[in-house]
PDB file of C-alpha atoms in Angstrom:
ATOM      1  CA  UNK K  28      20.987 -33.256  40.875  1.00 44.00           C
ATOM      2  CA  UNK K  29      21.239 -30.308  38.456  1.00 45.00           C
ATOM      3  CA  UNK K  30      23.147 -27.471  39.941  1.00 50.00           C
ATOM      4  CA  UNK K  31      21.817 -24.284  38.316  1.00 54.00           C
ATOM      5  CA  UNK K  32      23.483 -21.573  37.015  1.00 65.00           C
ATOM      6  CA  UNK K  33      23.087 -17.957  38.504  1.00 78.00           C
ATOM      7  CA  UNK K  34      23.810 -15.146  36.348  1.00 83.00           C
ATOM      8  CA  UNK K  35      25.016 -11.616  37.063  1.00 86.00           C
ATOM      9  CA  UNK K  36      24.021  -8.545  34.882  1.00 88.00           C
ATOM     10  CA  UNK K  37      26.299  -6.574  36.160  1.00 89.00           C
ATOM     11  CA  UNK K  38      29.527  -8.943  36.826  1.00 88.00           C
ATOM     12  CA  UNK K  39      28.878  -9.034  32.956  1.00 89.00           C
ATOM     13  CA  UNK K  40      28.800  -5.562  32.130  1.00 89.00           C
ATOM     14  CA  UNK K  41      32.152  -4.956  34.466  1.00 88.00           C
ATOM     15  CA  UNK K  42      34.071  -7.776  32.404  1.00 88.00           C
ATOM     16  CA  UNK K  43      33.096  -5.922  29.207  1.00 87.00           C
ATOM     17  CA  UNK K  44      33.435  -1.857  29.951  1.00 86.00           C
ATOM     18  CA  UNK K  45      37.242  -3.716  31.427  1.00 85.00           C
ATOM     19  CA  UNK K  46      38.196  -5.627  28.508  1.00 82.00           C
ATOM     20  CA  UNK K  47      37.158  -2.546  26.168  1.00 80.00           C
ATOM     21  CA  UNK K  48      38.798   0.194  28.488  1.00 79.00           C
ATOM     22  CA  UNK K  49      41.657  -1.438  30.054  1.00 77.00           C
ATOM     23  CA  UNK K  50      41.477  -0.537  33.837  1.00 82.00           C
ATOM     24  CA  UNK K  51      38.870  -0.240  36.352  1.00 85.00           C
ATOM     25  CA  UNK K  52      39.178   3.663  36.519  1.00 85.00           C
ATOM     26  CA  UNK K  53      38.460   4.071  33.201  1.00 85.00           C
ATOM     27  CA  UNK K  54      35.644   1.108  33.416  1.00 85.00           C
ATOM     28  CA  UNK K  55      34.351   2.399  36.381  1.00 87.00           C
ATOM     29  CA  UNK K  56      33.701   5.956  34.550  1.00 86.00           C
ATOM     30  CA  UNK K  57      31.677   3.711  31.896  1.00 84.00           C
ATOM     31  CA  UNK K  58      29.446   2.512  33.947  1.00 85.00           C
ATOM     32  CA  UNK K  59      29.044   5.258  36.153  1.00 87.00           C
ATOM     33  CA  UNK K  60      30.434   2.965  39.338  1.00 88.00           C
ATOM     34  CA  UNK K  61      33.430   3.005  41.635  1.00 90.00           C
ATOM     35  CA  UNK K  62      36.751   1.329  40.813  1.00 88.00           C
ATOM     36  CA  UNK K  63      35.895  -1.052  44.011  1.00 90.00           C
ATOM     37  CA  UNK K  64      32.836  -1.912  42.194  1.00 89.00           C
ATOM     38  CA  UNK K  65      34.321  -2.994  39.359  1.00 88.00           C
ATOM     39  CA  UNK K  66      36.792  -4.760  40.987  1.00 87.00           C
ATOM     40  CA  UNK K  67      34.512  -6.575  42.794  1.00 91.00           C
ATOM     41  CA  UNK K  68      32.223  -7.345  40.355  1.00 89.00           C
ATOM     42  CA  UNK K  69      35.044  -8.841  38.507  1.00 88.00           C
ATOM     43  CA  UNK K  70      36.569 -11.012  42.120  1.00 89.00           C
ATOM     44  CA  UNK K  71      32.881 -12.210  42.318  1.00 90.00           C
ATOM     45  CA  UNK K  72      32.528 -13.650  38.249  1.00 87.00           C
ATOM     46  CA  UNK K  73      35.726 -15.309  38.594  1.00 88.00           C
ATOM     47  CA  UNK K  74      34.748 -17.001  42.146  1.00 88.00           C
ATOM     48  CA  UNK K  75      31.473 -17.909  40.205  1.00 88.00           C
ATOM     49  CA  UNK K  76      33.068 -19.171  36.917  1.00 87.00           C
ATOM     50  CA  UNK K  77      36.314 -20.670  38.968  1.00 86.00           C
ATOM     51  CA  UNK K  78      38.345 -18.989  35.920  1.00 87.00           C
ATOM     52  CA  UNK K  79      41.044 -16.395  35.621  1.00 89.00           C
ATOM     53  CA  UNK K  80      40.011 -13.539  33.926  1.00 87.00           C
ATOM     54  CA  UNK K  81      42.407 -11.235  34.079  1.00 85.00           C
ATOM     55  CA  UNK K  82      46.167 -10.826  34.987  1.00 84.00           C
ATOM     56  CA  UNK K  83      47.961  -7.253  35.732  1.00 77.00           C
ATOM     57  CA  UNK K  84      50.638  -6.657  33.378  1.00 72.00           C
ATOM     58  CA  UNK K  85      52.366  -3.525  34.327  1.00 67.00           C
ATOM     59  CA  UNK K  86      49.827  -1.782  36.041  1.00 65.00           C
ATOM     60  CA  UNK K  87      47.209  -2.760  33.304  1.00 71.00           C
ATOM     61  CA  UNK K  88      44.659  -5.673  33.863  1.00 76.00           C
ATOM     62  CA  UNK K  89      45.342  -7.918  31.177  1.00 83.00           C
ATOM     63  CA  UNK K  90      42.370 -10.366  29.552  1.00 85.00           C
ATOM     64  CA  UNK K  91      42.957 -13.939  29.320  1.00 88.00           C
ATOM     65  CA  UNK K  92      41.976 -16.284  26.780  1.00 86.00           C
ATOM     66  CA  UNK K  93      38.624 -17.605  29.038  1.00 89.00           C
ATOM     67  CA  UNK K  94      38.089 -13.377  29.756  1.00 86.00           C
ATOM     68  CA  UNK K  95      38.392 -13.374  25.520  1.00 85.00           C
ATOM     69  CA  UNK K  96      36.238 -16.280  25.028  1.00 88.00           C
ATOM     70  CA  UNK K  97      33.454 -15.452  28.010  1.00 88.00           C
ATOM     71  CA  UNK K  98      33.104 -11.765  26.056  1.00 85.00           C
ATOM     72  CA  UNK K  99      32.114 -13.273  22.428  1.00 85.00           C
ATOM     73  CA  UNK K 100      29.302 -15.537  23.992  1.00 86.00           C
ATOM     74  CA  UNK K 101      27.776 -12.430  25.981  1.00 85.00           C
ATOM     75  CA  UNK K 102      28.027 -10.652  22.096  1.00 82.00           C
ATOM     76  CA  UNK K 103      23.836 -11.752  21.566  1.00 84.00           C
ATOM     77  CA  UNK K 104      23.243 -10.739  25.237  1.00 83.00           C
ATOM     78  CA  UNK K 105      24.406  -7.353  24.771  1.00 80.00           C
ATOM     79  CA  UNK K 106      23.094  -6.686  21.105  1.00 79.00           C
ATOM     80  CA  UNK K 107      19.465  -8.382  22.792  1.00 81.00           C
ATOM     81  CA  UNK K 108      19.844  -5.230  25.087  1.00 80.00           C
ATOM     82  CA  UNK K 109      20.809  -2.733  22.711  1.00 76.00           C
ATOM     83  CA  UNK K 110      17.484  -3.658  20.765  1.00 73.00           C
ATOM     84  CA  UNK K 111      15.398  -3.479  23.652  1.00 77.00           C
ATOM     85  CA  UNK K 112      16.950  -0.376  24.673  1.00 71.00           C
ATOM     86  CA  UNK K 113      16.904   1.356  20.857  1.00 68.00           C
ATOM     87  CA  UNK K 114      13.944   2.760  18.846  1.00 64.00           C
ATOM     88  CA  UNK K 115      11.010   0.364  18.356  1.00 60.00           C
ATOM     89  CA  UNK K 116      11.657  -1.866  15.111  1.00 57.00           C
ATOM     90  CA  UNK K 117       9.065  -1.158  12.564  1.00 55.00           C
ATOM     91  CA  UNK K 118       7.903  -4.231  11.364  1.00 57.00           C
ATOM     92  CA  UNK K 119       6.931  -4.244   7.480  1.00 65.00           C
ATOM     93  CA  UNK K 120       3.536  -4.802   6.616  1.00 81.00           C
ATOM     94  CA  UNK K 121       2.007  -6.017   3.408  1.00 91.00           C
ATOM     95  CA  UNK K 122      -1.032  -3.864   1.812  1.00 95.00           C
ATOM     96  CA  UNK K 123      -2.803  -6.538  -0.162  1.00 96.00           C
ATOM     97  CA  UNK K 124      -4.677  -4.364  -3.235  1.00 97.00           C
ATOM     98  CA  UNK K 125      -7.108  -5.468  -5.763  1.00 97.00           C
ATOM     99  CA  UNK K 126      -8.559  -3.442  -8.871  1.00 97.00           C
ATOM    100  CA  UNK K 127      -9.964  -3.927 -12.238  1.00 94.00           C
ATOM    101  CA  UNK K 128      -7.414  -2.642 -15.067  1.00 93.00           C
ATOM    102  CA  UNK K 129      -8.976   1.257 -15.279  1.00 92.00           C
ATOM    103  CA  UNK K 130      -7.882   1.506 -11.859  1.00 95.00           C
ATOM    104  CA  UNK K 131      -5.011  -0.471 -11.424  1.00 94.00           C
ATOM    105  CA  UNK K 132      -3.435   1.023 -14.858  1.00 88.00           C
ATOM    106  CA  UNK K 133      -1.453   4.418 -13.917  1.00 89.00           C
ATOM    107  CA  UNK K 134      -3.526   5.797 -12.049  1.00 95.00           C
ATOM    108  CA  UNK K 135      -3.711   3.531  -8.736  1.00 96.00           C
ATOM    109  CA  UNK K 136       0.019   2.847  -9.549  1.00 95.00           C
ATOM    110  CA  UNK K 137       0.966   6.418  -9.511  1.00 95.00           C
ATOM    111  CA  UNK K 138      -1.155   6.911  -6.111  1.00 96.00           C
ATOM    112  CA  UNK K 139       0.930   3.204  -4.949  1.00 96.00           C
ATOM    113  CA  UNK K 140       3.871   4.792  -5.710  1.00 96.00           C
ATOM    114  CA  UNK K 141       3.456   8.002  -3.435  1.00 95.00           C
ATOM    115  CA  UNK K 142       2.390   6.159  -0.829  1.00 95.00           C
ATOM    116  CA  UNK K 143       4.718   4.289  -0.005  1.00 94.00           C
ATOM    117  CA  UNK K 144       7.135   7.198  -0.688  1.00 93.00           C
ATOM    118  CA  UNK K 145       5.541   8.540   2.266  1.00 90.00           C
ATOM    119  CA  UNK K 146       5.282   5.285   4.177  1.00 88.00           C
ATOM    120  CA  UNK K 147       8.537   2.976   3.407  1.00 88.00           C
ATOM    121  CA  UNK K 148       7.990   0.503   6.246  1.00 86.00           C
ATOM    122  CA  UNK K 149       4.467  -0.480   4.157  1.00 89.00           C
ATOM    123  CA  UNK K 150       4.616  -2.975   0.977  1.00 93.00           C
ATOM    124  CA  UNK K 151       2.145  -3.335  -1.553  1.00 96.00           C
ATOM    125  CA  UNK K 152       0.995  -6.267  -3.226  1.00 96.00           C
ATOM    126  CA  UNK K 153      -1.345  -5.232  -6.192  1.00 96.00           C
ATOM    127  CA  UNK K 154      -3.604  -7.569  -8.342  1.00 96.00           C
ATOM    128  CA  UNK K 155      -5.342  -6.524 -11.587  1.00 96.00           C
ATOM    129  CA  UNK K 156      -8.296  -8.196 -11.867  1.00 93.00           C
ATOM    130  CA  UNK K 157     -11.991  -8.037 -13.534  1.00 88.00           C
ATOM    131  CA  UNK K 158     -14.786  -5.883 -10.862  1.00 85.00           C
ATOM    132  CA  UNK K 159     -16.204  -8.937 -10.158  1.00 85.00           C
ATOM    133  CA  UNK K 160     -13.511 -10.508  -9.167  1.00 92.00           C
ATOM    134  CA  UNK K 161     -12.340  -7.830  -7.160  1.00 94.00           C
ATOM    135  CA  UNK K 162     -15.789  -9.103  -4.808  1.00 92.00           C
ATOM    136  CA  UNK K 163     -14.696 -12.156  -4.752  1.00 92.00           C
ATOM    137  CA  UNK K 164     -11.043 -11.790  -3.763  1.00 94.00           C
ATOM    138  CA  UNK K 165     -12.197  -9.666  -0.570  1.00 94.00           C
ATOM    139  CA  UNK K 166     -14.899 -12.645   0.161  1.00 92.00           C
ATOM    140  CA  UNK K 167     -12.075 -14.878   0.254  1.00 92.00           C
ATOM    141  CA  UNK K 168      -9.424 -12.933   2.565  1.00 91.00           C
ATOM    142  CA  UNK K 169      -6.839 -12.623  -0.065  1.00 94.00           C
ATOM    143  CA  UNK K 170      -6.908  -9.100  -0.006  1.00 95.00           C
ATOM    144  CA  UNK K 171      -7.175  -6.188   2.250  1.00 95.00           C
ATOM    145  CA  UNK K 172      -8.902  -3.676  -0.058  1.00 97.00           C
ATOM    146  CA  UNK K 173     -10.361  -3.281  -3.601  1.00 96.00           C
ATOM    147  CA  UNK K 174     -11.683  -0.846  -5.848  1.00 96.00           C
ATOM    148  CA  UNK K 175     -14.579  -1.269  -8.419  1.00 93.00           C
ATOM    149  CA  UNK K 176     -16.785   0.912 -10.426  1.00 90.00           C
ATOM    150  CA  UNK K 177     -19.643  -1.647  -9.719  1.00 85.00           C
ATOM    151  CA  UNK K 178     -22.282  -1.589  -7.461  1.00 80.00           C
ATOM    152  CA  UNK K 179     -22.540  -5.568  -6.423  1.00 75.00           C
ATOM    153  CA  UNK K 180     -23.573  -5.743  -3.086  1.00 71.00           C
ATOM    154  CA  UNK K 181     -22.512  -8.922  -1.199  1.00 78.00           C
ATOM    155  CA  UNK K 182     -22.665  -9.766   2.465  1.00 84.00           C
ATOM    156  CA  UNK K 183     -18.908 -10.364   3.880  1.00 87.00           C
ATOM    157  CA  UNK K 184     -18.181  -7.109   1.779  1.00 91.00           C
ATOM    158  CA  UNK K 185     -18.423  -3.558   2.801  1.00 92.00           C
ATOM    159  CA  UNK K 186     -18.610  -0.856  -0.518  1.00 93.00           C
ATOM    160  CA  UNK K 187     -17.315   2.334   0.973  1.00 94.00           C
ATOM    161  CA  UNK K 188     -18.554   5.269  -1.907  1.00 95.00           C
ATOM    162  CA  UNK K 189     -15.120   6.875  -2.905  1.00 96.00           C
ATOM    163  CA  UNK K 190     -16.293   9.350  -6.300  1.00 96.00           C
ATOM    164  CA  UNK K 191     -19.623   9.833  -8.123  1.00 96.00           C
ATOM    165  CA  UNK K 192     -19.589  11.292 -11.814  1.00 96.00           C
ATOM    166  CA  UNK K 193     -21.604  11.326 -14.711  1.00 96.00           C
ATOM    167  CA  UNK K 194     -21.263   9.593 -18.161  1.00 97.00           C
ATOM    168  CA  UNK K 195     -19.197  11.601 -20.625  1.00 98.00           C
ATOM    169  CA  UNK K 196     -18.156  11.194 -24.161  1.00 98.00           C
ATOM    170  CA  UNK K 197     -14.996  10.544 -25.349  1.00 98.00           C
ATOM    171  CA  UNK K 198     -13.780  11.560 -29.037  1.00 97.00           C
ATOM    172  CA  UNK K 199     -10.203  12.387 -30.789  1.00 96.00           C
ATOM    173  CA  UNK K 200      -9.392  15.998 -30.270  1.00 95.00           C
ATOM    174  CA  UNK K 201     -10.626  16.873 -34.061  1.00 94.00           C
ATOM    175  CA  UNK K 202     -13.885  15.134 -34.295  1.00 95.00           C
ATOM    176  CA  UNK K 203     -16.693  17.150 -35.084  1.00 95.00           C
ATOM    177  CA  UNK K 204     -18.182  16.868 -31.491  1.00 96.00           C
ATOM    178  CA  UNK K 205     -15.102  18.672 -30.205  1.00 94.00           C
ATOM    179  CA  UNK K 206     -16.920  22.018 -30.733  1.00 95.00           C
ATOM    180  CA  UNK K 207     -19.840  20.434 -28.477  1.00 96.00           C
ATOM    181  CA  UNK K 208     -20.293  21.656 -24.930  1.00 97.00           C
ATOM    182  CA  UNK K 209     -22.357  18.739 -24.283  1.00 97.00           C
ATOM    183  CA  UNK K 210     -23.280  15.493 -26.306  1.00 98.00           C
ATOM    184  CA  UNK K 211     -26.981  14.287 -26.578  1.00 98.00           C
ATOM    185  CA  UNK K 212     -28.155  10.500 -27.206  1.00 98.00           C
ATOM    186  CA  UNK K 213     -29.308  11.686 -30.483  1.00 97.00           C
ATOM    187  CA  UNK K 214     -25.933  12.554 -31.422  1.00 97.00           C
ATOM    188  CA  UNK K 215     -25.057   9.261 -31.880  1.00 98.00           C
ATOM    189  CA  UNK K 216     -27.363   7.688 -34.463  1.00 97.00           C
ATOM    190  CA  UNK K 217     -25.364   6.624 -37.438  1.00 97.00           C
ATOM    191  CA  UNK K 218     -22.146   7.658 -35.166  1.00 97.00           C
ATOM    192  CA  UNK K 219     -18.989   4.783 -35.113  1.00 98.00           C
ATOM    193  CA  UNK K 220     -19.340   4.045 -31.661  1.00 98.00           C
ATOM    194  CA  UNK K 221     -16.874   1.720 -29.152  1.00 98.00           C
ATOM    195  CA  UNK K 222     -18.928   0.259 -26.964  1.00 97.00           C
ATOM    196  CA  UNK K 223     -18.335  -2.097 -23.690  1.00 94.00           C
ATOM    197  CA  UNK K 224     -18.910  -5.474 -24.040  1.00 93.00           C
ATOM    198  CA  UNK K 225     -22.196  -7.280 -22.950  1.00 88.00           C
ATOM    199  CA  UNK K 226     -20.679  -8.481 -20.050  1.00 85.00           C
ATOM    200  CA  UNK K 227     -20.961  -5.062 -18.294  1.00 83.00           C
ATOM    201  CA  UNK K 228     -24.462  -3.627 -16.931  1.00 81.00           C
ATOM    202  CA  UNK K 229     -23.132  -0.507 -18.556  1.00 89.00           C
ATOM    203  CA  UNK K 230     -23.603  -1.876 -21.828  1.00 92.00           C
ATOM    204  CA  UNK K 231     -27.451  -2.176 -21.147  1.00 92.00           C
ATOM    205  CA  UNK K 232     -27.951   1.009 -19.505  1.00 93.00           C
ATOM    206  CA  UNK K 233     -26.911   3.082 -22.287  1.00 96.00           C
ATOM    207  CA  UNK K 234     -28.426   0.975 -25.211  1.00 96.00           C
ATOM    208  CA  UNK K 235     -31.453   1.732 -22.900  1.00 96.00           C
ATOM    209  CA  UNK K 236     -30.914   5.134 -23.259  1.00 96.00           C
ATOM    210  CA  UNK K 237     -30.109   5.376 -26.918  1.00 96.00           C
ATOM    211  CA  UNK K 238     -33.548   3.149 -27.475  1.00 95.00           C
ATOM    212  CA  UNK K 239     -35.609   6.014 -25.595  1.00 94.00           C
ATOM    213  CA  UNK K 240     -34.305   8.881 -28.410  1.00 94.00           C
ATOM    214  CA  UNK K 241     -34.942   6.138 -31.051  1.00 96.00           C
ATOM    215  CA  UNK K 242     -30.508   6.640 -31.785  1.00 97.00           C
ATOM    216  CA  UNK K 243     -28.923   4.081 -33.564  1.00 97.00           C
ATOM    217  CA  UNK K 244     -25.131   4.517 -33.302  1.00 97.00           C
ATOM    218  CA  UNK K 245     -23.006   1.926 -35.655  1.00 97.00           C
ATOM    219  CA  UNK K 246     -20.832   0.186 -33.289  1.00 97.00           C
ATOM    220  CA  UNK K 247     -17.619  -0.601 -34.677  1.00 98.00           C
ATOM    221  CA  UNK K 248     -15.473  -1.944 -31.577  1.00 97.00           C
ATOM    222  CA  UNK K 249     -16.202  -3.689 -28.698  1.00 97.00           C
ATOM    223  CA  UNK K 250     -13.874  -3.950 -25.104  1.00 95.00           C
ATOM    224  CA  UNK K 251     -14.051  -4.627 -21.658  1.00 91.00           C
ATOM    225  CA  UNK K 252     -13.045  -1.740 -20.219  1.00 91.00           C
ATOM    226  CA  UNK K 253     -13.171   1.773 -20.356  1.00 92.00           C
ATOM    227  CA  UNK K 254      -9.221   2.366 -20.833  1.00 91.00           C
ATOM    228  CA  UNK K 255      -9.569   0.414 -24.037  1.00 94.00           C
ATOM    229  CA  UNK K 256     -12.225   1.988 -25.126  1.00 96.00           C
ATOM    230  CA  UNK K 257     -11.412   5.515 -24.539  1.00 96.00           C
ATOM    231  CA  UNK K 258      -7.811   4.313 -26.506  1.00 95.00           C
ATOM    232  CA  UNK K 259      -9.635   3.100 -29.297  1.00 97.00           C
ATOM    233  CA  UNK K 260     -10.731   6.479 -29.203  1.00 97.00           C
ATOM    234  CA  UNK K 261      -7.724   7.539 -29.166  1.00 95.00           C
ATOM    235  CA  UNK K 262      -6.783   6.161 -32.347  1.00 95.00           C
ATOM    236  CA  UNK K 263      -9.647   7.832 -34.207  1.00 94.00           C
ATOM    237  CA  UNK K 264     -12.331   4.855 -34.379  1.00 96.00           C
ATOM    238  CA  UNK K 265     -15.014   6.588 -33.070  1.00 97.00           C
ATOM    239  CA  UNK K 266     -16.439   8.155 -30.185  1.00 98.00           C
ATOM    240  CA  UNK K 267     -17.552   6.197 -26.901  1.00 98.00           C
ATOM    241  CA  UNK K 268     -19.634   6.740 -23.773  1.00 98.00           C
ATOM    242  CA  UNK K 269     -17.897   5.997 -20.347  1.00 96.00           C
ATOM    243  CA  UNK K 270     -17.255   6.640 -16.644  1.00 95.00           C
ATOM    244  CA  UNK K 271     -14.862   9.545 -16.407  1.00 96.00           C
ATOM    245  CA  UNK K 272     -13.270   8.648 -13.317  1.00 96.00           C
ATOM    246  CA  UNK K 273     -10.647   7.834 -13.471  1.00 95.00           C
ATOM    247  CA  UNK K 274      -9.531   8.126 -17.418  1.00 95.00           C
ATOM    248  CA  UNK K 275     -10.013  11.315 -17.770  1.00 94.00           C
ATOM    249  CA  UNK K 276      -7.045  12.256 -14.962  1.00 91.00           C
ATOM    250  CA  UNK K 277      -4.555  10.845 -17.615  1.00 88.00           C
ATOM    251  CA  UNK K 278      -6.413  10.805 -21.085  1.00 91.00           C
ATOM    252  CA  UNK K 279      -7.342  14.505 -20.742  1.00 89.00           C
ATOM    253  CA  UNK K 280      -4.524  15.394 -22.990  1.00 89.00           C
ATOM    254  CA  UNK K 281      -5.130  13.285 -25.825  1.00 93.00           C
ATOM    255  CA  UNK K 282      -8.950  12.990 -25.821  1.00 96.00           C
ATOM    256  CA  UNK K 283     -11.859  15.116 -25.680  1.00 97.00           C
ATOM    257  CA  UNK K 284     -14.604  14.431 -22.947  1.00 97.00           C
ATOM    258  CA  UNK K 285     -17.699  15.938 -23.052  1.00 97.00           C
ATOM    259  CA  UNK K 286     -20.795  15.833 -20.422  1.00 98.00           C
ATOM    260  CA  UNK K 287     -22.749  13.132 -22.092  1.00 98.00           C
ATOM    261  CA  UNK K 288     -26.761  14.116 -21.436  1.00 97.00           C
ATOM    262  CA  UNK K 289     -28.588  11.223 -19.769  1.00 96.00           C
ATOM    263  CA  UNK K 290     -29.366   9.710 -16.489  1.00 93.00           C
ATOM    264  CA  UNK K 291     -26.791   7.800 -16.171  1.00 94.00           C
ATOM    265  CA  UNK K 292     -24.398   8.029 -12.963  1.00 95.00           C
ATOM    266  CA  UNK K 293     -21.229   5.802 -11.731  1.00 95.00           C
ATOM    267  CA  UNK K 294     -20.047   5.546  -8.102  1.00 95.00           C
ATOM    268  CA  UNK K 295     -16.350   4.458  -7.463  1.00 95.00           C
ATOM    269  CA  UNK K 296     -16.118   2.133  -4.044  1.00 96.00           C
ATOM    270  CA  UNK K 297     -13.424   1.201  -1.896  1.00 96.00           C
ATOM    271  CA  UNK K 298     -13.974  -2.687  -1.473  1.00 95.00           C
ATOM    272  CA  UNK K 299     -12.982  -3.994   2.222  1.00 95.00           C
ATOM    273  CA  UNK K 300     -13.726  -7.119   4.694  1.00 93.00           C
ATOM    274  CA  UNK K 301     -17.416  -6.535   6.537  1.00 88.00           C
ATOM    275  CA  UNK K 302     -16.056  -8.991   9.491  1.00 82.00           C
ATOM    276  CA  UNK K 303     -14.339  -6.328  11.681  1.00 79.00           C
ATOM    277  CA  UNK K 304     -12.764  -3.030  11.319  1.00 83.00           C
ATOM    278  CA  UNK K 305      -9.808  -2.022   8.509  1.00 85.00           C
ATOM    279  CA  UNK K 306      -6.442  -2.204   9.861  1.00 87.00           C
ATOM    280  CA  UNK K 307      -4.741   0.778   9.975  1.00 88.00           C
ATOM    281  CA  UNK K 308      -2.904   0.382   6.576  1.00 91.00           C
ATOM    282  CA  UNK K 309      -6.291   0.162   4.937  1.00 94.00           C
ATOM    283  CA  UNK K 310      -7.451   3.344   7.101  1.00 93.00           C
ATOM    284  CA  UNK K 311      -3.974   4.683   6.000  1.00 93.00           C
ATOM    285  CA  UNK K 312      -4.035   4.255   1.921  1.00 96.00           C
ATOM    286  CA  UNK K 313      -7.578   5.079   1.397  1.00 96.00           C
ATOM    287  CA  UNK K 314      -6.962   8.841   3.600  1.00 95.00           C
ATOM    288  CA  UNK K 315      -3.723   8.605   1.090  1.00 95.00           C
ATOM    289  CA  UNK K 316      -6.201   8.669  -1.948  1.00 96.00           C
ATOM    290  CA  UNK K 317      -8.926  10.671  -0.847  1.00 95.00           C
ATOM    291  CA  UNK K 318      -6.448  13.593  -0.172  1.00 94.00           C
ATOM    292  CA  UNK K 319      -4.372  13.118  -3.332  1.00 95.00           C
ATOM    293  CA  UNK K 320      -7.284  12.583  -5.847  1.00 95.00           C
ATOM    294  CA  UNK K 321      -6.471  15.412  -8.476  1.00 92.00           C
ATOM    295  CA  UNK K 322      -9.887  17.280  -9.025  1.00 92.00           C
ATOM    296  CA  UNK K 323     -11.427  16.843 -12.893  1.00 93.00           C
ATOM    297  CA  UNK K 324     -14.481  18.637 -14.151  1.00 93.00           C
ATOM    298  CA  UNK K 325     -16.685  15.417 -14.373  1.00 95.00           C
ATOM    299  CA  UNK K 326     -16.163  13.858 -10.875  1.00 95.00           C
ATOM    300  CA  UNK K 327     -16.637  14.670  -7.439  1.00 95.00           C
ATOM    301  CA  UNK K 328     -16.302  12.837  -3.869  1.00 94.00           C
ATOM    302  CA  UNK K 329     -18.730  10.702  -2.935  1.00 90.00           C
TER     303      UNK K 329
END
């Protein structure tokens, strides 16, 4: 037959205020009790354990080696207590981004950056990946939001409009154009222009547009995303046509943008799961960017 073991909370608590304070007055103040409570407490743990715990040398309770040894193994008991007793432990979560490179580059990481200046028990976990992958990672659970420029609905995945703009057109501070308010399809026949690859619907659109005005521009470059095209820019290799948002909140002060005269319009998205509702470090971030998204003369919130 097992016999089993009864434990006392506060027989434990009276051996340790005593072996940290020395006599039962002073333990007795500790724990707000009577020095006869103590000293029972401690008469009833040795009855229980059948060990001496303490022997009086010169008016002072002295701890033995099993008083020593009993106090170490009630060490996680008491630091078990503590915890429940302290502030709540924060646990740290994991924000699992994904965004296509003219998001992700500077200007998501400066946004990452403040927010979890703001929020230190969050992480971040940020992919750069192509828009249509962006879909696809959501689809799949491996991340908890996204953030595309393209307009690819999907069921499983909820497109939550973040910013609308217009096109604009982006040139090196002294091109000709610079004196422009506004630039006009026309304006580009016989122009170098960078254009976006054929991969992106964007492509189409505007050689749609330029078609309609019968403007042939002579397209020099090629990339696959608007960053690299407005640096090409940049460099002085020609002029191209591209969402604003969000280049312009860091190129502004090395390229000129001008309202580019057409029909058409982007929409920025958050990306999240459509199976149930964002957890509150989605909710969090995207509040975070919607409230720290500097203004620019060519977008506006959605």
């Amino acid at each position: 037959m097992v016999i089993k073991t009864t434990h006392s909370l506060a027989e434990y608590q009276a051996l340790r205020a005593l072996m940290e304070s020395g006599t039962t007055s002073k333990a007795a103040v500790r724990l707000g009790l009577s020095q006869s409570a103590v000293s029972r407490s401690i008469t009833s743990l040795e009855a229980r354990t059948g060990r001496l715990l303490f022997e009086r040398d010169g008016g002072r309770l002295r701890p033995t080696h099993e008083a020593a040894q009993m106090n170490r193994r009630l060490d996680p008991l008491f630091e078990a207590l503590d915890r429940i007793d302290g502030p709540p432990e924060v646990a740290q979560e994991t924000l699992r981004i994904i965004a296509p490179p003219t998001y992700a580059h500077r200007f998501l990481v400066h946004h990452i950056a403040t927010f979890l200046k703001t929020n230190p028990h969050f992480k971040v976990s940020l992919e750069v990946s192509p828009s249509e992958d962006v879909i696809r990672g959501i689809l799949e659970d491996r991340f908890d939001i996204g953030l595309t420029g393209v307009e690819l609905s999907r069921d499983g995945v909820k497109l939550i409009p973040y910013r609308t703009s217009g096109a604009v057109c982006a040139m090196a501070k002294d091109h000709p154009f610079a004196t422009h308010d506004t630039i006009r399809p026309e304006d580009l026949d016989s122009q170098p222009l960078i254009a976006l690859t054929h991969r992106h619907a964007r492509r189409a659109q505007l050689e749609r547009v330029l078609h309609g005005c019968r403007s042939t521009p002579n397209i020099v470059a090629e990339a696959s995303t608007s960053l690299a095209a407005v640096d090409l820019v940049k460099e002085g290799l020609g002029l191209a046509v591209v969402n604003p948002f969000p280049v312009v909140q860091y190129r502004a002060g090395e390229v000129d943008f001008k309202p580019f005269v057409s029909q058409i319009e982007y929409r920025s998205y958050f990306v999240t799961p459509d199976h149930g509702p964002a957890s509150s470090m989605t909710r969090a971030f995207t509040r975070h960017l919607r409230l720290h998204t500097a203004k620019d003369a060519f977008s506006q919130k959605a």
